[in-house]
Amino acid sequence: MPSRPRRPAAAAAKMAAAAEAAPSASPASRPKLEPKPTSPGERLGLRSDWDYALHLPLHYIDETRITAIAALREGHAAVVQARVVLAEVAGGARKQLRVQVEDASGQLELRFFHFYANWPRQYATGKLLRIRGEPRAGLFGMEMVHPTCHVARPDEPMPDRLTPVYPAAAGISQAWLRKAITSARARLDVREWLPAALLAQRHLPDIASTLDMLHAPTPEVSLAALEDRSHPAWQRVKFDELLAQQLAQQQARAKRATLRAWPMAAQAGVQSLTRRLLDVLPFTLTPDQQSCVAEIAADLGRGQPMHRLLQGDVGSGKTVVAALAATQAIDAGFQCALMAPTDILVSQHLRKLADWLAPLGVHVAWLSGAQTRRERAAALAAAASAAAQLVVGTHAVIQDKVRFARLGLAIVDEQHRFGVAQRLSLRAKGAQGTEVSDAANTGQPVREPHLLMMSATPIPRTLAMAVFGDLDVSTIAHLPPGRSPVQTRVFSDARRDAVIARVRELVAAGRQVYWVCPLVEESEVLDLRNAEATYAELQAALAGVGATGEGADSRVGLLHGRMPAAQKALVMADFASARLRLLVATTVIEVGVDVPAATLMVIEHAERFGLSQLHQLRGRVGRGAEASECLLLFSAPLSELARARLQALRDSGDGFVLAQKDLELRGPGELLGQRQSGLPALRHADLQTDTELLEAARDAAIWLLRHDPPAAQQHLQRWLGGRLDWLAA
Ligand code: ADP
Ligand code: MG
């Protein structure tokens, strides 16, 4: 039961009228700059009339018939029309309003525990009420608790359509929504833009009857088909939504084809940086890496900006592929920027790339929140003068002050951690160089940098098509050879002692261990306290193990999100150089950290992590030739979902298999938020069940853009309206 009184329909209608009138009320009395009050619709994300029209019911109420009181059945919601014979406020600790009503067939009691002071008057004896509620057997016959009711006119007609119930938010009434949606629909241009043949082929109704069916179905329609969304009208809506998404992506792709970039052809000579890097690498590229490198090299050689996603499981070796893309850009005389989401990851990339490239004479600079002002000024100057050929940094790289002289290639690592806006501003950096502005002055096209995005969250095929339809994708499907799969075991935290014993054993044998503490209830403070307690506990447990004398205790390190970046880097470096044997960390180590000598990962409260996060964490071990293990500690009781996650993780080490499982367990909405894709989340279609519609929508999008561009534009406008610019990112 809601804890606040339900408003009678009349009051709700008044509220709705007031809400609608508000923005235009006395414009002169309001200073110009004051923002308009947010309307209830805006709180639901509804702006245009089409937004309202596409706000679709969750379910329906049948109010088309009046049921005689004598015919009411317990638990079956019904509409009754009856006269008040008695209305009284019953006292006691908890006041309640009791209204006794009567029709020709019998009596019914209405009970309200929350009510406004004027209700007893409004529902006074003799008033005719139209009441809707769920009857139950009370002490004195049938009763309804908190029914919706209003004073009815004797000749008030019955609705001839089912009453829609819309998704709403606190403080937004159904009555307001119904009215707003009805008036939006009345203004709507519902001309059909899709070709009849296309609709006929898929047995889809036209858009006008689709909206009519969904907002105001006639009573004989199958409620089941409407509510489980299998009805053709629902199919049409899902198809249209997917079509809009596919159109937007095809368009973004077409638009990109008109952009210019500097072609940076691969240099194969023995003196080329690319060649020399390949020569100094301590390993040979796997076939997968080779084909990714070739795909990227071909893109970089073209005059259109590359827009490519390099996906590969954790540890699959994406960094070297990125480094080879960078050398190709540098060989051609351009700068390359590499952006990573965390300070730790940046310093690690920096270490690895500088190890590889500095001896070859490449000037690598870095930009991060962690550096001193002088270091930063030097890095900025190096980027602006083209002295720095490679600039590695966190999102500091895309800040306003950063200018590049000749940015040819931008690489985004762990791209799902960045938003669309950040990707956009990185691309804009390409147009800043002096040469580029000169080019603009001379009427030459503006050149954009090539963009390479990397992700260790592999995406199942359907999802990739839906979300990255406009991207080219290169995949590293197999890990480099010589890795032994990580043995994963699941333990109740009742066996924590056994786990600690295993840690001691490994550390004594000279191995390295990660111990991950989870985020507690999103609270960084608790999170930290927890990690510190574990740190103290493990320090005590490991005292004297694997080392004698001085420094034995300091073999345990602590890493958490609140530490200054420089200190984090120091701890990471100590762990990488094996001075620290056990690293207690919060999830700051989730992405990309590479310490091949670590062979055990313990994850505490593993039940609190998501599947892909656990997989990413586990990917920190098993990077060398030594057999590695991952121990997942959980505290009982386990929810069914958490159990399924831990089992999936124990049974598979393949990121693609796990991503598919993740999709099944929690659906695509969470797997890929709007943040990653830049696409508005799908509201109606479901990527798991509507695969066939998605494929049809993609074909239709390609067909429409080729044969009926105006229809494509109309469709996009309806569905995405003002959000279109965003999609071009
Ligand atoms: P990720 O794809 O998760 O970013 P990294 O690029 O960090 O993975 O690579 C993981 C580890 O594998 C690194 O230590 C890297 O040097 C090593 N590596 C990369 N490619 C190969 C290869 N072809 N053979 C052997 N080791 C490789
Ligand atoms: Mg990486």
mmCIF file of C-alpha atoms in Angstrom, residues 561-685:
data_model
loop_
_atom_site.group_PDB
_atom_site.id
_atom_site.type_symbol
_atom_site.label_atom_id
_atom_site.label_comp_id
_atom_site.label_asym_id
_atom_site.label_seq_id
_atom_site.Cartn_x
_atom_site.Cartn_y
_atom_site.Cartn_z
ATOM 1 C CA GLY A 561 41.343 4.247 -4.256
ATOM 2 C CA ARG A 562 41.940 7.019 -1.748
ATOM 3 C CA MET A 563 45.707 6.938 -1.940
ATOM 4 C CA PRO A 564 47.447 9.725 -3.853
ATOM 5 C CA ALA A 565 48.320 8.584 -7.346
ATOM 6 C CA ALA A 566 52.060 8.800 -6.755
ATOM 7 C CA GLN A 567 51.809 6.516 -3.759
ATOM 8 C CA LYS A 568 49.680 4.074 -5.700
ATOM 9 C CA ALA A 569 52.321 3.980 -8.406
ATOM 10 C CA LEU A 570 54.985 3.331 -5.801
ATOM 11 C CA VAL A 571 53.093 0.393 -4.295
ATOM 12 C CA MET A 572 52.422 -1.028 -7.753
ATOM 13 C CA ALA A 573 56.080 -0.687 -8.671
ATOM 14 C CA ASP A 574 57.082 -2.479 -5.462
ATOM 15 C CA PHE A 575 54.707 -5.280 -6.270
ATOM 16 C CA ALA A 576 55.878 -5.464 -9.876
ATOM 17 C CA SER A 577 59.495 -5.721 -8.725
ATOM 18 C CA ALA A 578 58.485 -8.446 -6.236
ATOM 19 C CA ARG A 579 59.636 -6.423 -3.239
ATOM 20 C CA LEU A 580 56.048 -6.815 -2.066
ATOM 21 C CA ARG A 581 54.752 -10.377 -2.110
ATOM 22 C CA LEU A 582 51.153 -9.843 -1.133
ATOM 23 C CA LEU A 583 49.086 -6.963 -2.359
ATOM 24 C CA VAL A 584 45.885 -6.187 -0.481
ATOM 25 C CA ALA A 585 43.811 -4.032 -2.769
ATOM 26 C CA THR A 586 40.369 -2.679 -3.344
ATOM 27 C CA THR A 587 39.075 -2.904 -6.880
ATOM 28 C CA VAL A 588 41.511 -0.253 -8.083
ATOM 29 C CA ILE A 589 43.466 -3.114 -9.600
ATOM 30 C CA GLU A 590 40.557 -4.203 -11.704
ATOM 31 C CA VAL A 591 41.758 -2.969 -15.030
ATOM 32 C CA GLY A 592 44.825 -3.859 -16.939
ATOM 33 C CA VAL A 593 47.452 -4.374 -14.273
ATOM 34 C CA ASP A 594 50.163 -6.713 -15.467
ATOM 35 C CA VAL A 595 52.421 -8.514 -12.996
ATOM 36 C CA PRO A 596 53.181 -11.885 -14.598
ATOM 37 C CA ALA A 597 54.809 -13.340 -11.453
ATOM 38 C CA ALA A 598 51.571 -13.137 -9.426
ATOM 39 C CA THR A 599 49.967 -16.571 -9.362
ATOM 40 C CA LEU A 600 47.234 -16.386 -6.770
ATOM 41 C CA MET A 601 44.247 -14.113 -6.596
ATOM 42 C CA VAL A 602 41.949 -14.160 -3.602
ATOM 43 C CA ILE A 603 38.688 -12.264 -3.964
ATOM 44 C CA GLU A 604 36.800 -11.608 -0.779
ATOM 45 C CA HIS A 605 33.021 -11.309 -0.858
ATOM 46 C CA ALA A 606 33.096 -12.449 -4.436
ATOM 47 C CA GLU A 607 29.293 -12.576 -4.324
ATOM 48 C CA ARG A 608 29.229 -8.784 -4.402
ATOM 49 C CA PHE A 609 31.004 -8.497 -7.729
ATOM 50 C CA GLY A 610 29.558 -8.717 -11.197
ATOM 51 C CA LEU A 611 30.583 -11.527 -13.496
ATOM 52 C CA SER A 612 32.663 -9.461 -15.872
ATOM 53 C CA GLN A 613 34.329 -7.659 -12.994
ATOM 54 C CA LEU A 614 35.318 -10.984 -11.439
ATOM 55 C CA HIS A 615 36.642 -12.156 -14.766
ATOM 56 C CA GLN A 616 38.680 -8.976 -15.149
ATOM 57 C CA LEU A 617 40.085 -9.362 -11.661
ATOM 58 C CA ARG A 618 40.967 -12.980 -12.235
ATOM 59 C CA GLY A 619 42.704 -11.936 -15.435
ATOM 60 C CA ARG A 620 45.426 -10.370 -13.267
ATOM 61 C CA VAL A 621 46.819 -13.848 -12.630
ATOM 62 C CA GLY A 622 47.684 -16.554 -15.112
ATOM 63 C CA ARG A 623 49.829 -14.111 -17.068
ATOM 64 C CA GLY A 624 53.046 -16.077 -16.817
ATOM 65 C CA ALA A 625 53.951 -19.708 -17.457
ATOM 66 C CA GLU A 626 53.379 -20.738 -13.821
ATOM 67 C CA ALA A 627 50.070 -22.418 -12.945
ATOM 68 C CA SER A 628 47.810 -19.892 -11.281
ATOM 69 C CA GLU A 629 44.756 -20.031 -9.106
ATOM 70 C CA CYS A 630 41.889 -17.851 -8.111
ATOM 71 C CA LEU A 631 40.017 -18.358 -4.852
ATOM 72 C CA LEU A 632 36.580 -16.834 -4.614
ATOM 73 C CA LEU A 633 35.473 -16.288 -1.037
ATOM 74 C CA PHE A 634 31.799 -15.752 -0.402
ATOM 75 C CA SER A 635 29.738 -15.244 2.705
ATOM 76 C CA ALA A 636 26.522 -17.198 2.992
ATOM 77 C CA PRO A 637 23.703 -17.014 2.175
ATOM 78 C CA LEU A 638 24.292 -16.802 -1.552
ATOM 79 C CA SER A 639 21.521 -15.478 -3.753
ATOM 80 C CA GLU A 640 20.653 -17.671 -6.697
ATOM 81 C CA LEU A 641 22.106 -15.124 -9.090
ATOM 82 C CA ALA A 642 25.364 -14.853 -7.156
ATOM 83 C CA ARG A 643 25.646 -18.626 -7.078
ATOM 84 C CA ALA A 644 25.120 -18.781 -10.840
ATOM 85 C CA ARG A 645 27.818 -16.150 -11.343
ATOM 86 C CA LEU A 646 30.392 -17.910 -9.205
ATOM 87 C CA GLN A 647 29.638 -21.226 -10.875
ATOM 88 C CA ALA A 648 29.984 -19.720 -14.333
ATOM 89 C CA LEU A 649 33.302 -18.264 -13.346
ATOM 90 C CA ARG A 650 34.561 -21.514 -11.872
ATOM 91 C CA ASP A 651 33.547 -23.419 -15.006
ATOM 92 C CA SER A 652 34.900 -21.093 -17.683
ATOM 93 C CA GLY A 653 37.899 -18.921 -18.251
ATOM 94 C CA ASP A 654 36.744 -17.664 -21.632
ATOM 95 C CA GLY A 655 35.675 -14.031 -21.617
ATOM 96 C CA PHE A 656 33.326 -14.495 -24.569
ATOM 97 C CA VAL A 657 31.542 -17.427 -22.939
ATOM 98 C CA LEU A 658 31.255 -15.462 -19.711
ATOM 99 C CA ALA A 659 29.968 -12.375 -21.472
ATOM 100 C CA GLN A 660 27.235 -14.488 -23.048
ATOM 101 C CA LYS A 661 26.418 -15.911 -19.638
ATOM 102 C CA ASP A 662 26.381 -12.429 -18.179
ATOM 103 C CA LEU A 663 23.957 -11.349 -20.849
ATOM 104 C CA GLU A 664 21.684 -14.239 -19.907
ATOM 105 C CA LEU A 665 21.935 -13.552 -16.207
ATOM 106 C CA ARG A 666 21.318 -9.875 -16.159
ATOM 107 C CA GLY A 667 20.388 -8.683 -19.610
ATOM 108 C CA PRO A 668 22.098 -6.249 -21.928
ATOM 109 C CA GLY A 669 20.872 -3.116 -20.196
ATOM 110 C CA GLU A 670 23.459 -3.517 -17.514
ATOM 111 C CA LEU A 671 26.123 -5.221 -19.550
ATOM 112 C CA LEU A 672 26.451 -2.161 -21.685
ATOM 113 C CA GLY A 673 25.138 1.006 -20.254
ATOM 114 C CA GLN A 674 24.274 4.050 -22.253
ATOM 115 C CA ARG A 675 27.594 5.456 -21.155
ATOM 116 C CA GLN A 676 29.522 2.987 -23.188
ATOM 117 C CA SER A 677 27.476 2.959 -26.310
ATOM 118 C CA GLY A 678 26.263 6.523 -26.418
ATOM 119 C CA LEU A 679 22.982 5.043 -27.516
ATOM 120 C CA PRO A 680 19.858 5.648 -25.550
ATOM 121 C CA ALA A 681 19.139 2.392 -23.758
ATOM 122 C CA LEU A 682 16.568 0.295 -25.551
ATOM 123 C CA ARG A 683 13.255 0.827 -23.859
ATOM 124 C CA HIS A 684 11.127 -1.751 -25.583
ATOM 125 C CA ALA A 685 13.188 -4.245 -27.517
#
